[in-house]
Amino acid sequence: MSIYSTPTLDAFCEGCSTLFSSSGYSRHLATTTNPRCRTILDKADEYMPGVHDQEQPPSAPHFEGDLFGQDYSEQDFGQEPGGYQHPTDENHDNEIQDDEIQDDEIQDDHLDFDPNEPDWEPEVDRQYQGPPQRDEEHLPSESDNLQRTRAEQTENERNISQEPYKKLFPKSKGNPGAPMSSQKGNNEYQASQAQFEHTSAGNPYAPFTSRLDWEFARWAKLRGPGSTAINELLALDNMAEKLGLSYKNSAELNKIIDESLPGRPRFKREEIVVAGESFDIYFRDVIECVRALFGNPEFASYLVFAPEQHYSDPACRSEHRIYHEMHTGKWWWSTQIALKEKTPGATIIPIIISSDKTQLTLFRGKTAYPVYLTIGNIPKEIRKKPSRQAQILLGYLPTTRLKHITSPTSRRRALANLFHCGMKLMLDPLIEAGKHGLPMRGGDGVLRRCHPLFAAFVGDYPEQLLVTCTKVCPTCDIPHDELGSGDLGEPRDLQAILEALELVDGPPGEFFAACRDAGIKPIVHPFWEGFPYTNIFRAITPDILHQLYQGLIKHLVAWLTNSRAFGPIEVDARCRRMPPNHTT
């Protein structure tokens, strides 16, 4: 008989209908991949203070849907439904047993623990004399500092609270956002609604014949077990005729949805072969995705079509310029002037691409590499809120470590080329569309000639280096041993880099040497090579988490550890005195 008490199963998970111990329930929610259990954890985080309340992004992002919703199924990617199964009861039993074992181990670790007994502490350095004394005579008085601080704070708050002074883009330099025709038309949603009203007057469920017809189709697509089961169900005793359905099998239902309903852009599948092994990549038509965002009537009243310059003083002096939204930056203004020379009246659609590896049950719990798209015409207050769904899932890049390539150098180079090949398949249509433009109807029904231009890439630091084909800094040529020195490197020469990339079809040695001299890795045709009006080294956004938060803490701890004021022993002692967090 064990001397340890058996953990009490007093926590019930509504997501998977399983009992856990208190500590086991917390670990279950923190590690589960079940979307229903993840929903419970997300709701709990809204009421529980934690590390993410400090405006830091969560460490494990989850797919929360895009412009077209959250109801993606495996059929959208050409896979048979039912590939992913929720954990069975047997798996739950094993999970409970694992939790019980972990609880026993925790109790075993604390058998000899006395909460009143002090922890071991290293001896205090008796030679330490304390921090150096300040020269009080040469320090300004506290009242002077306080008055100056209050005056500066008042001035800063006044500048922030007031509306900025705007300098609009002159119409003589291009008239961006101008309509191609004076006649206003219907957007995609209005056109579909008008078509249904014309062909099926009085039927709100068109193209379905009745509410039951629509309800069954909705159930089959959102809750149904799969196409084979639907076919067998409808074949039972003339079920389709008895229910009055307009389809007799899953194929006919899919035809109605594909041909009669305004749908979202469909995923395409392509194969990429690397060293004799093929990998699948799923992606949508990027132009259709841009049209969907630009033509969404929900964003019509917020869209920005022309660049502006904002200032904090009425004189509009350059030292008081404000940068906040994308259309207030220098790139949009200068690019609009450059476009005016070739295509007056052009409307720029800044394309913002982001990518990050995350866990998705859609691919049977395997690591997926999603690529998202949004446009800079939508204000950032809308783009940054997942609930507004102002982004589109553009596609999935293949995830592999290429273990069949034995050479580490060759493997790294092949992985980089695989990434750029996949991104090129997704974004290649932007080249011609950006150069010559194409007509797009906005959510307001106005038809404009639009130029979708690659404007920004959002990713963490390793992805920034992967995208820019660099090794140290994605924006300048500073050497590795000078990082953190405070010296600014020279911006990377885009023209010299493009000239080096053009040598890819020549002798390999010449191509490698040219890339080395240009400061980039020898990548075969990076996806951004032909983008018009794009400098990829200026399109990289800062990685706040890794480059600011973690970098700042790293240098701060190093300074505290090596300083005379504290030292490693004092830092360790203070860390031990920190109260435990609910997630640790």
XYZ file of C-alpha atoms in Angstrom:
584
model
C 0.000 0.000 0.000
C 1.365 3.378 -0.947
C 2.033 5.877 1.807
C 1.146 8.712 -0.566
C -2.402 9.940 -0.848
C -4.214 9.453 -4.151
C -4.937 12.757 -5.931
C -8.572 13.777 -5.853
C -10.189 14.149 -9.276
C -12.188 17.275 -8.530
C -11.712 19.288 -11.759
C -13.975 18.586 -14.736
C -12.992 19.727 -18.240
C -16.078 20.592 -20.256
C -14.091 20.544 -23.491
C -13.233 16.834 -23.414
C -15.595 15.654 -20.615
C -12.763 14.377 -18.415
C -11.984 14.540 -14.688
C -8.591 15.795 -13.540
C -6.889 16.702 -10.328
C -6.457 20.423 -9.700
C -2.847 20.526 -10.827
C -3.484 18.033 -13.606
C -6.306 20.185 -14.949
C -3.996 23.202 -15.193
C -1.358 21.200 -17.042
C -4.021 19.706 -19.303
C -5.265 23.144 -20.384
C -1.725 24.425 -20.861
C -0.611 21.560 -23.119
C -3.750 20.309 -24.864
C -4.275 20.621 -28.619
C -8.028 20.046 -28.374
C -9.646 23.254 -29.725
C -12.552 22.985 -27.280
C -10.190 22.799 -24.316
C -8.132 25.674 -25.744
C -11.307 27.784 -25.779
C -11.737 27.190 -22.032
C -8.151 28.285 -21.412
C -8.571 31.425 -23.524
C -11.684 32.408 -21.574
C -9.891 31.811 -18.266
C -7.004 34.031 -19.358
C -9.428 36.935 -19.801
C -10.087 36.967 -16.036
C -6.737 35.782 -14.718
C -3.799 38.222 -14.624
C -0.614 36.826 -16.059
C 2.488 37.525 -18.052
C 0.513 38.296 -21.213
C -1.180 41.263 -19.534
C 1.988 43.260 -20.141
C 1.136 43.644 -23.843
C 3.397 40.767 -24.812
C 2.225 38.296 -27.445
C 1.441 34.774 -26.206
C 4.186 32.226 -26.644
C 1.966 29.765 -28.551
C -0.348 31.573 -30.992
C -3.407 29.741 -32.266
C -5.399 30.198 -35.426
C -8.411 32.403 -34.615
C -9.881 32.650 -38.096
C -9.483 35.145 -40.898
C -11.737 37.213 -43.150
C -13.567 34.056 -44.230
C -14.203 32.737 -40.702
C -12.936 29.756 -38.727
C -14.866 26.914 -40.343
C -12.005 25.453 -42.374
C -12.188 21.733 -42.988
C -9.721 19.268 -44.405
C -11.742 19.262 -47.631
C -10.541 22.835 -48.231
C -7.039 21.391 -48.652
C -7.992 18.378 -50.760
C -7.890 15.957 -47.808
C -10.467 13.421 -46.713
C -12.393 14.505 -43.622
C -11.946 12.670 -40.379
C -8.164 12.565 -40.525
C -7.871 14.231 -37.138
C -9.656 12.585 -34.236
C -10.260 13.979 -30.801
C -8.632 12.020 -27.981
C -10.529 8.848 -27.116
C -11.550 7.800 -23.624
C -8.543 5.505 -23.515
C -6.276 8.465 -24.177
C -8.053 10.390 -21.460
C -7.479 7.550 -19.009
C -3.792 7.560 -19.832
C -3.722 11.321 -19.387
C -5.337 10.989 -15.968
C -2.828 8.313 -14.963
C 0.016 10.559 -16.102
C -1.404 13.392 -14.015
C -1.668 11.100 -10.990
C 1.936 9.990 -11.396
C 3.071 13.605 -11.699
C 1.066 14.530 -8.598
C 2.707 11.676 -6.681
C 6.115 12.884 -7.811
C 5.288 16.398 -6.675
C 4.147 15.124 -3.276
C 7.289 13.007 -3.019
C 9.436 16.059 -3.663
C 7.756 17.941 -0.808
C 7.675 15.207 1.867
C 10.529 16.782 3.806
C 9.579 20.376 3.048
C 8.945 22.690 5.984
C 7.455 26.045 4.932
C 8.873 27.703 8.057
C 12.393 26.490 7.400
C 14.544 29.119 5.622
C 16.104 28.234 2.289
C 19.843 27.966 1.871
C 21.463 31.303 1.134
C 25.067 31.962 0.103
C 27.227 33.885 2.488
C 27.158 37.639 2.114
C 30.328 39.212 0.753
C 31.691 41.112 3.742
C 34.117 43.012 1.517
C 31.303 44.763 -0.327
C 31.246 48.463 0.533
C 28.003 49.360 -1.192
C 27.409 51.485 -4.260
C 29.681 54.461 -4.881
C 28.658 57.669 -3.142
C 27.147 60.431 -5.236
C 28.461 63.964 -5.259
C 25.425 65.703 -3.763
C 26.865 69.187 -4.336
C 26.773 68.915 -8.120
C 23.343 67.297 -8.350
C 20.337 69.442 -9.285
C 17.720 69.891 -6.609
C 14.698 67.603 -6.576
C 12.342 70.554 -6.960
C 14.062 71.656 -10.199
C 13.891 68.130 -11.613
C 10.245 67.798 -10.586
C 9.211 71.081 -12.195
C 11.077 70.292 -15.410
C 9.594 66.781 -15.552
C 6.061 68.072 -15.039
C 6.496 70.715 -17.728
C 7.813 68.171 -20.234
C 5.024 65.743 -19.373
C 2.372 68.422 -19.857
C 3.806 69.374 -23.243
C 4.031 65.752 -24.378
C 0.479 64.990 -23.278
C -0.803 68.052 -25.093
C 0.861 66.959 -28.330
C -0.480 63.426 -28.018
C -4.063 64.319 -27.134
C -4.597 66.852 -29.915
C -5.362 65.991 -33.513
C -2.262 66.055 -35.736
C -1.857 68.679 -38.416
C -2.222 66.988 -41.787
C -0.546 67.678 -45.094
C -2.570 65.964 -47.802
C -1.067 64.441 -50.914
C -1.499 66.982 -53.748
C -3.857 65.896 -56.510
C -1.467 67.379 -59.042
C 0.946 64.544 -58.212
C -1.365 61.657 -58.967
C -4.828 61.958 -57.393
C -4.720 58.528 -55.688
C -8.038 56.853 -54.997
C -9.693 58.441 -58.037
C -12.500 56.302 -59.519
C -12.058 54.826 -62.976
C -15.700 55.549 -63.771
C -18.241 58.028 -62.478
C -20.826 55.248 -62.292
C -20.941 53.533 -58.911
C -21.587 49.791 -58.928
C -22.333 47.048 -56.440
C -19.701 45.342 -54.381
C -19.457 41.551 -54.392
C -21.990 41.068 -51.609
C -24.519 43.461 -53.110
C -24.152 41.839 -56.536
C -24.824 38.377 -55.101
C -27.826 39.638 -53.163
C -29.280 41.290 -56.265
C -28.803 38.088 -58.252
C -30.673 35.983 -55.687
C -33.495 38.523 -55.456
C -33.857 38.476 -59.235
C -33.845 34.690 -59.662
C -35.565 33.630 -56.422
C -37.954 36.366 -55.377
C -39.444 35.770 -51.948
C -37.007 32.974 -51.005
C -34.527 34.172 -48.357
C -32.692 30.815 -48.476
C -31.757 30.946 -52.170
C -30.058 29.182 -53.875
C -31.570 26.512 -51.606
C -35.276 25.799 -51.973
C -36.313 25.962 -48.308
C -35.068 26.467 -44.800
C -34.752 22.694 -44.284
C -32.750 22.480 -47.501
C -30.388 25.175 -46.218
C -30.220 23.779 -42.669
C -29.240 20.316 -43.905
C -26.549 21.785 -46.172
C -25.212 23.857 -43.297
C -25.118 20.818 -41.007
C -23.448 18.677 -43.671
C -20.636 21.194 -44.156
C -20.080 22.393 -40.601
C -21.074 19.397 -38.461
C -21.311 16.487 -40.876
C -19.124 13.347 -40.611
C -17.881 13.470 -44.218
C -18.930 13.143 -47.839
C -19.202 9.331 -47.777
C -21.497 9.332 -44.749
C -23.645 12.100 -46.271
C -24.066 10.069 -49.460
C -25.096 6.987 -47.489
C -27.565 8.995 -45.391
C -29.259 10.596 -48.384
C -29.482 7.223 -50.132
C -31.517 5.677 -47.294
C -35.132 5.133 -48.393
C -35.191 8.174 -50.709
C -34.216 10.488 -47.845
C -33.479 13.421 -50.170
C -36.944 13.291 -51.734
C -38.742 12.914 -48.404
C -36.944 15.958 -46.978
C -37.454 17.955 -50.157
C -33.749 18.578 -50.694
C -32.421 20.066 -53.917
C -29.453 17.668 -53.966
C -29.170 13.894 -53.753
C -25.545 13.480 -52.758
C -22.509 15.372 -51.558
C -21.264 16.105 -55.080
C -24.476 17.921 -56.035
C -24.345 19.904 -52.787
C -20.764 20.950 -53.480
C -21.748 22.052 -56.982
C -24.468 24.350 -55.592
C -22.035 25.868 -53.107
C -19.245 26.330 -55.644
C -21.348 27.727 -58.492
C -24.237 29.556 -56.806
C -22.774 31.062 -53.634
C -20.141 33.814 -53.333
C -17.295 31.765 -51.941
C -13.897 32.406 -50.508
C -10.788 31.856 -52.637
C -10.045 28.166 -52.944
C -6.767 26.571 -51.924
C -4.485 25.156 -54.574
C -1.895 22.467 -54.002
C 1.534 22.399 -55.596
C 4.497 20.095 -55.127
C 8.072 21.213 -54.566
C 10.825 18.639 -55.070
C 14.025 19.044 -53.040
C 16.831 16.491 -53.315
C 14.475 13.787 -54.567
C 11.760 14.376 -51.937
C 8.487 16.176 -52.694
C 6.641 18.556 -50.373
C 3.109 19.923 -50.601
C 2.299 23.615 -50.421
C -1.258 24.938 -50.110
C -2.069 28.505 -51.097
C -4.763 30.781 -52.468
C -4.717 33.235 -55.334
C -3.151 36.307 -53.741
C -5.021 38.694 -56.072
C -8.381 37.180 -55.077
C -7.425 37.578 -51.411
C -6.545 41.242 -51.958
C -9.861 41.790 -53.748
C -11.725 40.200 -50.845
C -10.130 42.517 -48.272
C -10.317 45.638 -50.427
C -13.937 44.960 -51.390
C -15.249 44.022 -47.957
C -18.102 46.464 -47.173
C -17.355 46.161 -43.448
C -14.065 48.032 -43.973
C -15.319 50.428 -46.678
C -15.701 53.461 -44.405
C -12.214 52.987 -42.909
C -10.096 52.419 -46.028
C -7.314 54.902 -46.785
C -6.431 55.543 -50.429
C -3.863 58.370 -50.305
C -0.718 59.055 -48.259
C -0.553 61.913 -45.767
C 2.052 63.706 -43.687
C 1.154 64.329 -40.041
C 2.788 66.887 -37.755
C 2.460 67.911 -34.127
C 2.689 71.672 -34.817
C 0.797 73.892 -37.283
C 4.023 74.921 -39.060
C 4.454 71.313 -40.271
C 8.184 71.321 -39.618
C 10.025 68.111 -40.425
C 11.369 67.689 -36.880
C 7.777 67.516 -35.605
C 6.521 64.904 -38.053
C 4.440 62.046 -36.631
C 4.512 58.462 -37.897
C 1.755 56.110 -36.766
C -0.437 54.671 -39.548
C 1.085 53.197 -42.702
C -0.190 56.026 -44.899
C 1.727 58.554 -42.735
C 5.105 57.007 -43.593
C 7.640 58.050 -46.197
C 7.380 54.926 -48.367
C 3.764 55.423 -49.428
C 4.332 59.125 -50.219
C 7.471 58.575 -52.313
C 6.035 55.521 -54.072
C 2.878 57.440 -54.963
C 5.017 60.111 -56.645
C 6.961 57.447 -58.555
C 3.733 55.811 -59.741
C 2.384 59.145 -60.948
C 5.082 59.290 -63.616
C 3.793 56.073 -65.230
C 0.156 55.697 -64.171
C -1.563 58.861 -62.883
C -4.518 58.223 -60.590
C -3.116 54.928 -59.307
C -4.260 53.653 -55.911
C -1.625 51.832 -53.874
C -2.609 48.746 -51.886
C 0.255 48.044 -49.451
C 0.574 44.281 -48.992
C 1.563 43.144 -45.491
C 2.736 39.531 -45.187
C 3.315 37.727 -41.896
C 4.301 34.173 -41.055
C 4.887 32.103 -37.947
C 4.982 28.431 -37.048
C 2.140 27.352 -34.801
C 0.210 24.261 -33.753
C -2.986 23.564 -35.695
C -5.221 20.507 -35.272
C -6.296 21.012 -38.872
C -3.200 19.106 -39.956
C -3.556 16.288 -37.429
C -1.655 18.148 -34.737
C 1.456 18.592 -36.882
C 3.390 21.824 -37.064
C 2.022 24.081 -39.786
C 3.721 27.119 -41.299
C 0.909 29.591 -42.053
C 1.320 32.735 -44.131
C -1.147 35.580 -43.561
C -2.006 38.589 -45.696
C -3.537 41.960 -44.902
C -3.465 45.386 -46.550
C -2.198 48.722 -45.261
C -5.316 50.573 -46.431
C -7.077 49.159 -43.357
C -6.161 51.117 -40.178
C -3.948 49.303 -37.699
C -6.600 49.562 -34.971
C -8.652 47.137 -37.051
C -5.779 45.011 -38.367
C -4.394 44.239 -34.920
C -7.685 42.860 -33.548
C -8.222 39.185 -34.410
C -11.942 39.620 -33.761
C -12.214 42.001 -36.739
C -10.672 39.329 -39.000
C -8.927 41.849 -41.238
C -6.405 39.249 -42.368
C -6.559 36.263 -44.694
C -4.884 32.885 -44.414
C -2.933 32.964 -47.663
C -1.413 29.501 -47.453
C 0.756 26.949 -45.686
C 4.438 26.471 -46.357
C 5.869 22.933 -46.138
C 7.500 22.061 -42.834
C 10.441 19.707 -42.956
C 13.961 19.416 -41.624
C 15.241 17.685 -44.783
C 16.940 15.001 -42.721
C 17.692 13.037 -45.877
C 20.319 15.702 -46.695
C 23.331 14.727 -44.599
C 25.457 17.850 -45.020
C 24.396 20.546 -42.497
C 25.467 23.360 -44.833
C 23.584 21.910 -47.784
C 20.553 21.269 -45.581
C 20.396 24.879 -44.375
C 20.759 26.167 -47.919
C 18.052 23.782 -49.178
C 15.658 24.854 -46.411
C 16.152 28.510 -47.318
C 15.561 27.796 -51.008
C 12.453 25.763 -50.140
C 11.046 28.710 -48.173
C 11.647 31.194 -50.979
C 10.276 28.820 -53.608
C 7.040 28.426 -51.636
C 6.690 32.155 -51.033
C 7.345 32.824 -54.713
C 4.491 30.514 -55.709
C 2.169 32.453 -53.394
C 3.235 36.014 -54.190
C 4.445 35.900 -57.801
C 1.176 37.405 -59.208
C 1.975 40.629 -57.318
C 4.785 41.443 -59.766
C 2.650 42.134 -62.846
C -0.254 43.518 -60.816
C 2.082 45.940 -59.052
C 3.695 47.146 -62.273
C 0.613 47.686 -64.421
C -2.248 47.788 -61.916
C -5.677 46.211 -62.229
C -9.247 47.395 -61.638
C -10.654 46.636 -58.193
C -14.032 47.519 -56.755
C -13.960 48.623 -53.145
C -16.523 47.951 -50.476
C -18.102 51.310 -51.346
C -18.820 50.116 -54.903
C -16.269 52.457 -56.540
C -14.008 50.975 -59.210
C -10.353 52.062 -58.924
C -7.133 51.124 -60.665
C -5.101 49.549 -57.899
C -1.463 48.547 -57.597
C -0.891 45.871 -54.911
C 2.701 46.436 -53.770
C 4.657 44.385 -51.246
C 5.163 46.816 -48.364
C 6.032 44.976 -45.146
C 6.959 41.596 -43.724
C 6.087 40.728 -40.125
C 8.044 37.904 -38.513
C 10.468 37.060 -35.752
C 14.210 37.626 -36.042
C 15.139 34.235 -37.602
C 12.425 34.697 -40.225
C 13.668 38.213 -40.953
C 17.101 36.803 -41.779
C 15.493 34.024 -43.808
C 13.422 36.468 -45.857
C 16.278 38.909 -46.511
C 18.883 36.150 -47.128
C 21.191 37.725 -44.539
C 23.153 36.428 -41.556
C 23.338 39.260 -39.012
C 21.112 42.277 -39.599
C 18.212 42.277 -42.078
C 18.470 46.007 -42.789
C 22.136 47.091 -42.694
C 25.609 45.661 -43.326
C 26.960 45.852 -39.762
C 29.389 42.987 -38.957
C 28.511 40.405 -36.329
C 31.235 41.479 -33.910
C 29.897 45.064 -33.907
C 26.341 44.205 -32.897
C 25.368 46.118 -29.777
C 28.174 48.642 -30.160
C 25.793 51.493 -30.918
C 27.350 52.163 -34.312
C 24.989 52.329 -37.272
C 25.763 50.290 -40.346
C 25.128 51.368 -43.897
C 21.753 50.400 -45.408
C 22.034 47.418 -47.718
C 22.504 48.270 -51.387
C 19.471 46.725 -53.103
C 20.775 47.347 -56.613
C 24.109 45.632 -55.920
C 22.291 42.669 -54.382
C 19.945 42.315 -57.364
C 22.929 42.378 -59.717
C 24.570 39.590 -57.707
C 21.381 37.491 -57.825
C 21.284 37.776 -61.626
C 24.449 35.642 -61.807
C 22.625 32.540 -60.538
C 22.608 30.919 -63.996
C 26.350 31.455 -64.480
C 29.305 29.622 -62.922
C 28.503 28.654 -59.289
C 31.769 30.034 -57.977
C 31.109 33.426 -59.524
C 27.554 33.489 -58.116
C 28.701 32.537 -54.607
C 31.460 35.161 -54.641
C 29.089 37.899 -55.824
C 26.574 37.061 -53.090
C 29.314 37.053 -50.466
C 30.537 40.463 -51.588
C 26.960 41.790 -51.534
C 26.461 40.481 -47.983
C 23.706 37.931 -48.645
C 23.348 34.166 -48.800
C 23.411 32.483 -52.231
C 19.657 31.904 -52.571
C 18.214 30.975 -55.957
C 15.710 33.665 -56.951
C 14.366 35.054 -53.633
C 10.621 35.636 -53.771
C 11.041 39.432 -53.600
C 13.525 39.625 -56.480
C 11.098 41.059 -59.052
C 8.756 43.085 -56.844
C 8.268 46.656 -58.159
C 8.753 49.634 -55.839
C 9.898 47.296 -53.042
C 13.094 47.316 -51.017
C 12.863 44.175 -48.905
C 15.527 45.479 -46.509
C 13.321 48.489 -45.714
C 10.163 46.346 -45.486
C 11.158 44.443 -42.330
C 9.198 45.378 -39.201
C 10.823 45.184 -35.733
C 10.390 42.001 -33.726
C 9.270 43.561 -30.446
C 9.382 40.359 -28.381
C 12.788 39.019 -29.363
C 14.601 42.203 -30.337
C 13.276 44.553 -27.653
C 11.783 42.750 -24.663
C 14.098 39.751 -24.524
C 17.106 41.720 -25.733
C 16.551 44.406 -23.118
C 16.176 41.883 -20.294
C 19.284 40.024 -21.450
C 21.493 43.118 -21.322
C 19.862 44.349 -18.110
C 20.589 41.075 -16.298
C 24.177 41.114 -17.578
C 24.631 44.668 -16.327
C 23.143 43.872 -12.911
C 25.226 40.726 -12.567
C 28.500 42.504 -13.367
C 27.761 45.756 -11.545
C 29.161 46.787 -8.167
C 25.673 47.504 -6.902
C 24.370 43.938 -7.000
C 26.341 41.011 -8.399
C 25.196 37.467 -9.225
C 24.529 36.430 -5.604
C 22.144 39.310 -4.958
C 20.370 38.778 -8.293
C 19.869 35.083 -7.469
C 18.601 35.910 -3.994
C 16.027 38.361 -5.309
C 14.861 35.913 -7.965
C 14.264 33.284 -5.275
C 12.095 35.734 -3.377
C 9.787 36.390 -6.298
C 6.308 34.932 -5.702
C 5.431 31.968 -7.934
C 3.306 32.666 -10.975
C 0.174 30.675 -11.710
C 1.752 29.301 -14.890
C 4.994 28.082 -13.272
